[in-house]
Amino acid sequence: MKKWPLIHTPLPGPKARKLIHQDRTYVSPSYTRYYPLVVEKAKGLWVHDVDGNIFLDFTAGIAVCATGHCHPRVIKAIKKQADLLLHMSGTDFYYKPQIVLAKKIAHMAPGKGSKKVYFGNSGAEAVEAAFKLARWHTKRELNLAFYGAFHGRTMGALSLTASKTIQKKHYNPLVPGITHIPYAYCYRCPYNLSYPECELGCVRWVEDTLFRTTIPPEEVATIFVEPIQGEGGYIVPPPEFHREMNKIAKKYGILYVADEVQSGMGRTGKMFAMEHFGVDPDIIALAKGIASGMPLGALVARAEIMDWEAGSHASTFGGNPVSCMAALATIELLEEELMENAAVQGNRLMDGLFKLQQSHECMGDVRGKGLMVAVEFVKDRNTKEPARTWRNDIIKHAFRKGLLLLGCGENSIRFCPSLTVNTAEIDKCLSIFDDVVRKIAG
Ligand SMILES: Cc1ncc(COP(=O)(O)O)c(C=O)c1O
């Protein structure tokens, strides 16, 4: 490992170049590729491209490969299940992996009382299902969601999303009845207040202004919220934010729906990020890290909320048996050691970034929990002018140095490695990042 990352061709290399050319011809141009990485195989945190270059992966395939790429125990579970049953459809038939996984998730989810689980194939599907379930259960038509939120790209999930206009351009009209409100983005407070003197003005505004002027609270079905905003910039709200917002929800019979698609499954050092905030959501949406890369989405809700009838919602592929067995192996690994590792290594990563922040003026804010960590780049620490070009150039240059990173928000870089990351890998990432930031914005 000492000699890795290993970059021995120009990037992209000759094989990658050919494949990218074909991709441009045949694959949808709607995807967002930051840099020309063509992956052949991967193990742990190390990704090999088609030309034999080896990269240190601090993206985990967009916060998905919780147990590292191709963890042997996950692969074993997948192979074993693939020999038995690939598909039957949990919509119309029963099979054990789906039932066992539902029981596991229902018991894991925070909060008292019995829970039930619905399975889909992706984050957007989990959100879509949560949206529909809330409407079914409450018979209410209005919803609150947050600016900066990303909940997915299907029409319902997209309607809740308020991250970038390109995601919505030409897709209107979307699902009506959704009001977006400001998130507790304290580094750039939308109300120009400072925490804690603000006494959470952003939460009070919902009850004091919104519910008094335009939105009758008894018509609101959900407050849809990411415990820590993901695509929006890995924004961690103040400790009381969710508790206070949830209090308002409870007061008016509104369901508090936590989109834990990115923040869940141990990434923040707890199984569900909402546990950091002491809130038991009414509904939780899960995907990404749940099955270490196999497609699976899930929503878990209290049994009395999941009162929809047969035929009201389902998916042919949802709860695929191979994905369910991958999820069970993933959860076992998270509970054994990886969740704790996420907390320990996350602290090391944050400490390292705080140190680098002292010598790099452009690192305006360092924030996160566990292995959900971001740096926000600014041109000037006083004006906080966003440094978008620096951010983009740093990501591209890190790739050339063998470190895979992704952006989030307008001007931030996220660090979301697999939960198997070790000390040497954290230190290697920090050292490459330091060099790259110095070169681009030093
Ligand atoms: C918080 C959150 N919700 C939903 C989604 C959508 O998930 P998917 O891309 O699997 O549909 C994402 C994806 O990034 C996400 O981060």
Short mmCIF file of C-alpha atoms and ligand atoms in Angstrom, two decimals:
data_model
loop_
_atom_site.label_atom_id
_atom_site.label_comp_id
_atom_site.label_asym_id
_atom_site.label_seq_id
_atom_site.Cartn_x
_atom_site.Cartn_y
_atom_site.Cartn_z
CA MET A 1 0.00 0.00 0.00
CA LYS A 2 2.91 2.36 0.67
CA LYS A 3 3.48 2.98 -3.03
CA TRP A 4 -0.21 3.71 -3.66
CA PRO A 5 -1.84 5.75 -5.15
CA LEU A 6 -0.09 4.73 -8.36
CA ILE A 7 -0.55 6.86 -11.45
CA HIS A 8 1.54 5.62 -14.34
CA THR A 9 -0.29 6.91 -17.43
CA PRO A 10 -1.56 10.30 -18.44
CA LEU A 11 -5.17 10.65 -17.21
CA PRO A 12 -7.30 9.46 -18.82
CA GLY A 13 -5.05 6.60 -20.00
CA PRO A 14 -5.40 5.08 -23.48
CA LYS A 15 -8.02 2.46 -22.57
CA ALA A 16 -10.03 4.92 -20.50
CA ARG A 17 -9.93 7.42 -23.37
CA LYS A 18 -11.44 4.87 -25.78
CA LEU A 19 -14.21 3.90 -23.37
CA ILE A 20 -15.07 7.52 -22.62
CA HIS A 21 -15.37 8.11 -26.35
CA GLN A 22 -17.91 5.25 -26.60
CA ASP A 23 -19.70 6.48 -23.48
CA ARG A 24 -20.15 9.86 -25.16
CA THR A 25 -21.74 8.12 -28.13
CA TYR A 26 -24.06 5.73 -26.33
CA VAL A 27 -24.66 6.82 -22.74
CA SER A 28 -27.03 9.53 -21.53
CA PRO A 29 -25.34 12.93 -21.35
CA SER A 30 -27.31 13.80 -18.19
CA TYR A 31 -24.72 12.30 -15.85
CA THR A 32 -22.27 14.57 -14.01
CA ARG A 33 -18.71 13.32 -14.20
CA TYR A 34 -16.17 15.46 -12.37
CA TYR A 35 -13.13 13.73 -13.90
CA PRO A 36 -12.37 10.94 -16.39
CA LEU A 37 -12.16 7.90 -14.11
CA VAL A 38 -13.02 4.58 -15.79
CA VAL A 39 -13.11 1.92 -13.08
CA GLU A 40 -12.18 -1.71 -13.64
CA LYS A 41 -12.10 -3.12 -10.12
CA ALA A 42 -11.88 -2.02 -6.51
CA LYS A 43 -11.11 -3.45 -3.11
CA GLY A 44 -11.42 -1.68 0.23
CA LEU A 45 -10.62 1.97 -0.44
CA TRP A 46 -8.50 1.31 -3.51
CA VAL A 47 -9.90 1.72 -7.01
CA HIS A 48 -8.09 0.42 -10.11
CA ASP A 49 -8.86 2.03 -13.45
CA VAL A 50 -8.79 0.23 -16.81
CA ASP A 51 -5.20 1.37 -17.44
CA GLY A 52 -3.85 -0.01 -14.15
CA ASN A 53 -3.76 3.28 -12.25
CA ILE A 54 -4.66 2.94 -8.57
CA PHE A 55 -6.62 5.59 -6.65
CA LEU A 56 -7.48 6.20 -3.02
CA ASP A 57 -11.26 6.46 -2.91
CA PHE A 58 -12.75 9.03 -0.55
CA THR A 59 -16.10 8.95 -2.36
CA ALA A 60 -17.22 5.33 -1.71
CA GLY A 61 -19.22 5.57 -4.96
CA ILE A 62 -21.21 8.56 -3.60
CA ALA A 63 -21.31 7.40 0.04
CA VAL A 64 -22.50 3.91 -0.86
CA CYS A 65 -19.79 1.28 -0.27
CA ALA A 66 -20.09 1.35 3.52
CA THR A 67 -18.04 -1.80 4.02
CA GLY A 68 -15.39 -0.86 1.46
CA HIS A 69 -15.37 -2.04 -2.13
CA CYS A 70 -16.10 -5.77 -2.43
CA HIS A 71 -15.89 -6.72 1.24
CA PRO A 72 -15.30 -10.50 1.35
CA ARG A 73 -18.20 -11.15 3.73
CA VAL A 74 -20.62 -9.14 1.60
CA ILE A 75 -19.40 -10.93 -1.55
CA LYS A 76 -19.82 -14.30 0.17
CA ALA A 77 -23.41 -13.44 1.16
CA ILE A 78 -24.17 -12.27 -2.40
CA LYS A 79 -22.72 -15.42 -4.00
CA LYS A 80 -24.54 -17.71 -1.60
CA GLN A 81 -27.89 -16.03 -2.25
CA ALA A 82 -27.27 -15.83 -6.02
CA ASP A 83 -27.00 -19.63 -6.08
CA LEU A 84 -30.36 -19.96 -4.33
CA LEU A 85 -32.68 -17.27 -5.69
CA LEU A 86 -32.06 -14.14 -7.78
CA HIS A 87 -35.57 -12.79 -7.97
CA MET A 88 -39.17 -13.66 -7.25
CA SER A 89 -40.68 -10.25 -6.38
CA GLY A 90 -41.56 -9.42 -2.85
CA THR A 91 -44.63 -7.61 -4.23
CA ASP A 92 -46.50 -10.82 -4.98
CA PHE A 93 -44.58 -13.52 -3.09
CA TYR A 94 -42.79 -14.09 0.20
CA TYR A 95 -39.10 -14.96 0.68
CA LYS A 96 -36.95 -15.14 3.77
CA PRO A 97 -34.21 -12.54 3.04
CA GLN A 98 -36.77 -9.71 2.75
CA ILE A 99 -38.55 -10.76 5.95
CA VAL A 100 -35.33 -11.19 7.96
CA LEU A 101 -33.99 -7.82 6.79
CA ALA A 102 -37.29 -6.06 7.54
CA LYS A 103 -37.19 -7.47 11.08
CA LYS A 104 -33.58 -6.33 11.52
CA ILE A 105 -34.26 -2.77 10.28
CA ALA A 106 -37.50 -2.51 12.29
CA HIS A 107 -35.60 -3.39 15.48
CA MET A 108 -32.67 -1.10 14.64
CA ALA A 109 -34.73 2.02 13.96
CA PRO A 110 -34.86 4.55 16.80
CA GLY A 111 -38.04 5.06 18.81
CA LYS A 112 -40.46 2.93 20.78
CA GLY A 113 -43.20 0.74 19.39
CA SER A 114 -43.27 -1.74 16.54
CA LYS A 115 -42.16 -0.67 13.07
CA LYS A 116 -42.69 -1.88 9.51
CA VAL A 117 -40.44 -1.69 6.49
CA TYR A 118 -41.14 -1.07 2.79
CA PHE A 119 -38.49 -1.94 0.19
CA GLY A 120 -37.58 -0.23 -3.07
CA ASN A 121 -34.40 -0.06 -5.15
CA SER A 122 -32.95 3.39 -4.57
CA GLY A 123 -32.92 6.50 -2.44
CA ALA A 124 -35.45 8.27 -4.65
CA GLU A 125 -37.80 5.29 -4.37
CA ALA A 126 -37.51 5.26 -0.58
CA VAL A 127 -38.31 8.99 -0.51
CA GLU A 128 -41.12 8.58 -3.01
CA ALA A 129 -42.62 5.85 -0.84
CA ALA A 130 -42.28 7.97 2.31
CA PHE A 131 -44.01 10.86 0.53
CA LYS A 132 -46.90 8.63 -0.57
CA LEU A 133 -47.22 6.85 2.78
CA ALA A 134 -47.42 10.19 4.60
CA ARG A 135 -50.16 11.38 2.28
CA TRP A 136 -52.03 8.07 2.67
CA HIS A 137 -51.79 8.09 6.45
CA THR A 138 -52.50 11.75 7.17
CA LYS A 139 -54.84 12.49 4.22
CA ARG A 140 -53.14 15.92 4.23
CA GLU A 141 -51.82 17.55 1.07
CA LEU A 142 -49.15 20.04 2.18
CA ASN A 143 -45.49 19.38 2.97
CA LEU A 144 -42.49 21.33 4.17
CA ALA A 145 -38.99 20.64 2.86
CA PHE A 146 -35.75 22.62 2.97
CA TYR A 147 -33.68 24.75 0.64
CA GLY A 148 -30.48 22.88 -0.15
CA ALA A 149 -32.22 19.52 0.22
CA PHE A 150 -31.58 16.66 -2.16
CA HIS A 151 -34.14 13.87 -2.02
CA GLY A 152 -33.75 12.31 -5.47
CA ARG A 153 -34.82 12.81 -9.06
CA THR A 154 -38.12 11.00 -9.62
CA MET A 155 -41.00 13.47 -9.91
CA GLY A 156 -42.14 13.23 -6.26
CA ALA A 157 -38.64 13.18 -4.80
CA LEU A 158 -37.59 15.96 -7.19
CA SER A 159 -40.48 18.08 -5.99
CA LEU A 160 -39.06 17.86 -2.46
CA THR A 161 -35.53 18.59 -3.71
CA ALA A 162 -34.26 22.19 -3.68
CA SER A 163 -30.59 21.81 -4.40
CA LYS A 164 -29.77 23.05 -7.93
CA THR A 165 -32.08 24.52 -10.58
CA ILE A 166 -30.56 22.29 -13.29
CA GLN A 167 -32.18 19.36 -11.49
CA LYS A 168 -35.63 20.96 -12.02
CA LYS A 169 -35.17 22.83 -15.30
CA HIS A 170 -37.92 21.96 -17.85
CA TYR A 171 -39.54 19.45 -15.46
CA ASN A 172 -42.31 21.67 -14.14
CA PRO A 173 -45.07 21.32 -13.15
CA LEU A 174 -43.96 19.13 -10.25
CA VAL A 175 -45.99 17.74 -7.36
CA PRO A 176 -47.87 20.66 -5.79
CA GLY A 177 -48.22 21.46 -2.10
CA ILE A 178 -44.53 21.63 -1.14
CA THR A 179 -43.12 24.72 0.58
CA HIS A 180 -39.34 24.99 0.91
CA ILE A 181 -37.99 26.73 3.99
CA PRO A 182 -34.44 27.71 5.02
CA TYR A 183 -32.24 25.04 6.64
CA ALA A 184 -30.04 25.81 9.65
CA TYR A 185 -26.95 26.57 7.55
CA CYS A 186 -25.21 28.54 10.29
CA TYR A 187 -22.04 29.29 8.30
CA ARG A 188 -24.27 31.28 5.94
CA CYS A 189 -27.37 31.91 8.01
CA PRO A 190 -30.23 32.73 5.61
CA TYR A 191 -31.56 35.16 8.24
CA ASN A 192 -28.14 36.71 8.82
CA LEU A 193 -28.22 35.70 12.49
CA SER A 194 -25.53 34.01 14.60
CA TYR A 195 -25.88 30.81 16.56
CA PRO A 196 -26.53 30.51 19.51
CA GLU A 197 -27.69 34.14 20.00
CA CYS A 198 -30.28 33.53 17.27
CA GLU A 199 -32.12 31.14 19.60
CA LEU A 200 -33.00 29.14 16.50
CA GLY A 201 -34.92 31.90 14.75
CA CYS A 202 -35.15 29.63 11.69
CA VAL A 203 -37.30 27.16 13.65
CA ARG A 204 -39.43 29.83 15.32
CA TRP A 205 -40.14 31.41 11.92
CA VAL A 206 -42.05 28.29 10.87
CA GLU A 207 -44.58 28.63 13.66
CA ASP A 208 -44.56 32.42 14.08
CA THR A 209 -44.68 33.38 10.42
CA LEU A 210 -45.34 30.50 8.04
CA PHE A 211 -48.10 28.84 10.05
CA ARG A 212 -49.71 32.20 10.78
CA THR A 213 -49.70 33.63 7.30
CA THR A 214 -49.74 31.13 4.44
CA ILE A 215 -49.70 27.50 5.59
CA PRO A 216 -52.47 26.10 7.81
CA PRO A 217 -50.49 23.62 9.95
CA GLU A 218 -53.40 21.19 10.26
CA GLU A 219 -53.14 20.65 6.48
CA VAL A 220 -49.42 19.78 6.60
CA ALA A 221 -48.59 16.08 6.21
CA THR A 222 -44.79 16.13 6.62
CA ILE A 223 -41.68 18.01 7.47
CA PHE A 224 -39.23 16.27 5.14
CA VAL A 225 -35.65 16.72 6.31
CA GLU A 226 -32.10 15.40 5.98
CA PRO A 227 -30.58 15.10 9.50
CA ILE A 228 -27.37 16.45 7.93
CA GLN A 229 -27.80 17.94 4.48
CA GLY A 230 -25.85 15.86 1.95
CA GLU A 231 -25.68 17.15 -1.64
CA GLY A 232 -26.48 20.58 -0.20
CA GLY A 233 -23.00 20.77 1.36
CA TYR A 234 -22.77 18.34 4.30
CA ILE A 235 -24.41 20.92 6.52
CA VAL A 236 -24.69 19.97 10.18
CA PRO A 237 -27.47 21.91 11.93
CA PRO A 238 -27.14 22.98 15.60
CA PRO A 239 -27.78 20.23 18.19
CA GLU A 240 -31.32 21.45 19.10
CA PHE A 241 -32.51 22.08 15.54
CA HIS A 242 -34.28 18.78 14.89
CA ARG A 243 -35.61 18.53 18.42
CA GLU A 244 -37.26 21.95 18.17
CA MET A 245 -38.53 21.38 14.63
CA ASN A 246 -39.91 17.98 15.66
CA LYS A 247 -41.71 19.63 18.60
CA ILE A 248 -43.57 21.84 16.14
CA ALA A 249 -44.36 18.79 14.01
CA LYS A 250 -45.75 16.91 17.00
CA LYS A 251 -47.85 19.89 18.10
CA TYR A 252 -49.73 19.92 14.78
CA GLY A 253 -49.83 16.18 14.03
CA ILE A 254 -47.24 16.55 11.25
CA LEU A 255 -44.98 13.57 10.42
CA TYR A 256 -41.24 14.20 10.82
CA VAL A 257 -39.67 12.33 7.89
CA ALA A 258 -35.90 11.82 8.05
CA ASP A 259 -34.16 11.26 4.74
CA GLU A 260 -31.19 9.21 5.97
CA VAL A 261 -30.32 8.00 2.48
CA GLN A 262 -26.84 9.54 2.72
CA SER A 263 -26.40 10.07 6.47
CA GLY A 264 -27.70 6.69 7.65
CA MET A 265 -26.21 3.21 7.98
CA GLY A 266 -23.41 4.10 10.37
CA ARG A 267 -21.76 6.80 8.28
CA THR A 268 -21.87 9.42 11.04
CA GLY A 269 -20.74 7.00 13.77
CA LYS A 270 -24.32 6.10 14.72
CA MET A 271 -26.63 3.87 12.71
CA PHE A 272 -28.96 6.82 12.02
CA ALA A 273 -27.68 10.41 12.02
CA MET A 274 -30.90 11.54 13.71
CA GLU A 275 -29.67 9.71 16.85
CA HIS A 276 -27.08 12.51 17.29
CA PHE A 277 -30.00 14.93 17.65
CA GLY A 278 -32.13 12.86 20.02
CA VAL A 279 -35.12 12.69 17.69
CA ASP A 280 -37.14 9.58 16.77
CA PRO A 281 -38.48 10.35 13.31
CA ASP A 282 -41.91 9.08 12.28
CA ILE A 283 -40.58 7.79 8.96
CA ILE A 284 -36.99 7.13 7.87
CA ALA A 285 -35.82 6.71 4.27
CA LEU A 286 -32.71 4.60 3.67
CA ALA A 287 -30.58 3.55 0.69
CA LYS A 288 -26.94 4.13 -0.38
CA GLY A 289 -24.84 2.42 2.35
CA ILE A 290 -27.53 -0.12 3.24
CA ALA A 291 -26.29 -2.94 0.98
CA SER A 292 -22.66 -1.99 0.26
CA GLY A 293 -23.39 -1.18 -3.39
CA MET A 294 -26.22 -3.57 -4.26
CA PRO A 295 -29.34 -1.60 -5.23
CA LEU A 296 -31.75 -1.32 -2.32
CA GLY A 297 -33.89 1.37 -0.75
CA ALA A 298 -36.03 1.07 2.34
CA LEU A 299 -38.37 3.07 4.45
CA VAL A 300 -39.15 2.28 8.04
CA ALA A 301 -42.14 3.71 9.88
CA ARG A 302 -44.07 3.04 13.03
CA ALA A 303 -46.55 0.23 12.39
CA GLU A 304 -49.57 2.46 12.99
CA ILE A 305 -48.33 4.89 10.34
CA MET A 306 -47.77 2.15 7.76
CA ASP A 307 -51.48 1.58 7.36
CA TRP A 308 -51.73 1.57 3.57
CA GLU A 309 -53.66 -1.23 1.93
CA ALA A 310 -52.61 -4.04 -0.42
CA GLY A 311 -52.03 -2.60 -3.88
CA SER A 312 -51.46 0.98 -2.73
CA HIS A 313 -47.69 0.88 -3.30
CA ALA A 314 -45.11 -1.69 -4.47
CA SER A 315 -42.17 -2.34 -6.81
CA THR A 316 -41.32 -5.45 -8.87
CA PHE A 317 -37.62 -5.42 -7.97
CA GLY A 318 -37.86 -3.82 -4.51
CA GLY A 319 -36.32 -5.91 -1.74
CA ASN A 320 -34.36 -8.13 -4.14
CA PRO A 321 -33.16 -11.22 -2.22
CA VAL A 322 -29.50 -10.76 -3.19
CA SER A 323 -29.60 -7.11 -2.12
CA CYS A 324 -31.30 -8.09 1.14
CA MET A 325 -28.57 -10.62 1.97
CA ALA A 326 -25.89 -8.03 1.10
CA ALA A 327 -27.68 -5.63 3.48
CA LEU A 328 -27.75 -8.17 6.31
CA ALA A 329 -24.00 -8.81 5.90
CA THR A 330 -23.42 -5.04 5.76
CA ILE A 331 -25.38 -4.39 8.96
CA GLU A 332 -23.50 -7.16 10.77
CA LEU A 333 -20.18 -5.53 9.84
CA LEU A 334 -21.43 -2.07 10.83
CA GLU A 335 -22.55 -3.32 14.23
CA GLU A 336 -19.41 -5.37 14.87
CA GLU A 337 -16.90 -2.57 14.31
CA LEU A 338 -17.42 -0.27 11.33
CA MET A 339 -19.78 2.21 12.93
CA GLU A 340 -17.28 2.75 15.71
CA ASN A 341 -14.47 3.00 13.19
CA ALA A 342 -16.46 5.71 11.38
CA ALA A 343 -16.56 7.75 14.60
CA VAL A 344 -12.85 7.25 15.37
CA GLN A 345 -11.52 7.83 11.85
CA GLY A 346 -14.00 10.66 11.32
CA ASN A 347 -12.47 12.47 14.29
CA ARG A 348 -8.99 11.93 12.90
CA LEU A 349 -10.07 13.29 9.52
CA MET A 350 -11.75 16.35 11.06
CA ASP A 351 -8.75 17.05 13.32
CA GLY A 352 -6.44 16.80 10.31
CA LEU A 353 -8.62 19.15 8.27
CA PHE A 354 -8.85 21.66 11.14
CA LYS A 355 -5.04 21.69 11.22
CA LEU A 356 -4.85 22.26 7.47
CA GLN A 357 -7.43 25.04 7.81
CA GLN A 358 -4.92 26.97 9.91
CA SER A 359 -2.53 27.22 6.98
CA HIS A 360 -5.02 27.40 4.08
CA GLU A 361 -7.08 30.62 4.10
CA CYS A 362 -9.35 29.22 1.40
CA MET A 363 -10.72 26.52 3.74
CA GLY A 364 -13.56 28.65 5.11
CA ASP A 365 -15.44 25.96 7.01
CA VAL A 366 -14.69 22.40 8.09
CA ARG A 367 -17.73 20.46 9.29
CA GLY A 368 -19.22 17.02 9.62
CA LYS A 369 -19.93 14.02 11.80
CA GLY A 370 -18.18 10.69 11.58
CA LEU A 371 -17.22 10.04 7.98
CA MET A 372 -19.62 12.62 6.55
CA VAL A 373 -17.16 15.51 6.39
CA ALA A 374 -16.83 18.57 4.16
CA VAL A 375 -14.64 21.58 3.56
CA GLU A 376 -16.22 24.75 2.20
CA PHE A 377 -13.90 26.89 0.06
CA VAL A 378 -13.97 30.68 0.12
CA LYS A 379 -11.94 33.39 -1.58
CA ASP A 380 -11.84 35.40 1.60
CA ARG A 381 -12.63 34.28 5.14
CA ASN A 382 -14.27 37.60 6.02
CA THR A 383 -16.53 38.04 3.01
CA LYS A 384 -17.01 34.24 2.62
CA GLU A 385 -17.15 34.70 -1.14
CA PRO A 386 -17.64 31.17 -2.51
CA ALA A 387 -14.54 29.80 -4.31
CA ARG A 388 -16.25 27.53 -6.86
CA THR A 389 -13.41 27.38 -9.36
CA TRP A 390 -10.85 26.53 -6.70
CA ARG A 391 -13.13 23.82 -5.38
CA ASN A 392 -13.52 22.31 -8.87
CA ASP A 393 -9.81 22.57 -9.65
CA ILE A 394 -8.86 20.97 -6.34
CA ILE A 395 -11.09 17.96 -7.08
CA LYS A 396 -9.61 17.58 -10.57
CA HIS A 397 -6.05 17.95 -9.38
CA ALA A 398 -6.57 15.51 -6.50
CA PHE A 399 -7.67 12.97 -9.12
CA ARG A 400 -4.40 13.48 -11.00
CA LYS A 401 -2.58 12.80 -7.73
CA GLY A 402 -4.59 9.62 -7.18
CA LEU A 403 -7.16 10.84 -4.64
CA LEU A 404 -10.86 10.53 -5.50
CA LEU A 405 -13.08 13.27 -4.06
CA LEU A 406 -16.53 14.66 -4.84
CA GLY A 407 -18.06 18.09 -4.46
CA CYS A 408 -21.21 19.02 -2.60
CA GLY A 409 -23.06 22.29 -2.30
CA GLU A 410 -21.80 25.12 -4.48
CA ASN A 411 -18.25 25.34 -3.23
CA SER A 412 -17.56 22.42 -0.87
CA ILE A 413 -15.70 19.13 -1.12
CA ARG A 414 -17.03 16.10 0.70
CA PHE A 415 -15.04 13.30 2.27
CA CYS A 416 -17.21 10.18 2.51
CA PRO A 417 -14.89 7.18 2.42
CA SER A 418 -15.93 3.64 3.21
CA LEU A 419 -16.36 2.96 6.91
CA THR A 420 -13.43 0.53 6.71
CA VAL A 421 -10.98 3.42 6.22
CA ASN A 422 -7.84 3.10 8.37
CA THR A 423 -5.44 5.59 9.91
CA ALA A 424 -2.86 5.30 7.15
CA GLU A 425 -5.53 5.97 4.51
CA ILE A 426 -6.86 9.02 6.38
CA ASP A 427 -3.32 10.39 6.68
CA LYS A 428 -2.58 9.71 3.02
CA CYS A 429 -5.75 11.55 2.01
CA LEU A 430 -4.86 14.53 4.21
CA SER A 431 -1.35 14.72 2.84
CA ILE A 432 -2.45 14.65 -0.83
CA PHE A 433 -5.24 17.14 -0.07
CA ASP A 434 -2.76 19.50 1.63
CA ASP A 435 -0.45 19.45 -1.42
CA VAL A 436 -3.30 19.95 -3.86
CA VAL A 437 -4.91 22.84 -1.95
CA ARG A 438 -1.49 24.55 -1.68
CA LYS A 439 -0.91 24.19 -5.41
CA ILE A 440 -4.37 25.40 -6.52
CA ALA A 441 -5.27 28.00 -3.90
CA GLY A 442 -2.07 28.53 -1.88
C1 LIG B 1 -30.28 12.47 1.07
C2 LIG B 1 -30.55 11.80 -0.24
N1 LIG B 1 -31.79 11.40 -0.52
C3 LIG B 1 -32.09 10.79 -1.69
C4 LIG B 1 -31.12 10.56 -2.63
C5 LIG B 1 -31.47 9.88 -3.92
O1 LIG B 1 -30.92 8.60 -3.96
P1 LIG B 1 -30.80 7.81 -5.32
O2 LIG B 1 -29.78 8.49 -6.15
O3 LIG B 1 -30.40 6.42 -4.89
O4 LIG B 1 -32.14 7.82 -5.97
C6 LIG B 1 -29.80 10.96 -2.38
C7 LIG B 1 -28.76 10.74 -3.38
O5 LIG B 1 -27.72 11.33 -3.37
C8 LIG B 1 -29.51 11.59 -1.16
O6 LIG B 1 -28.28 12.00 -0.85
#
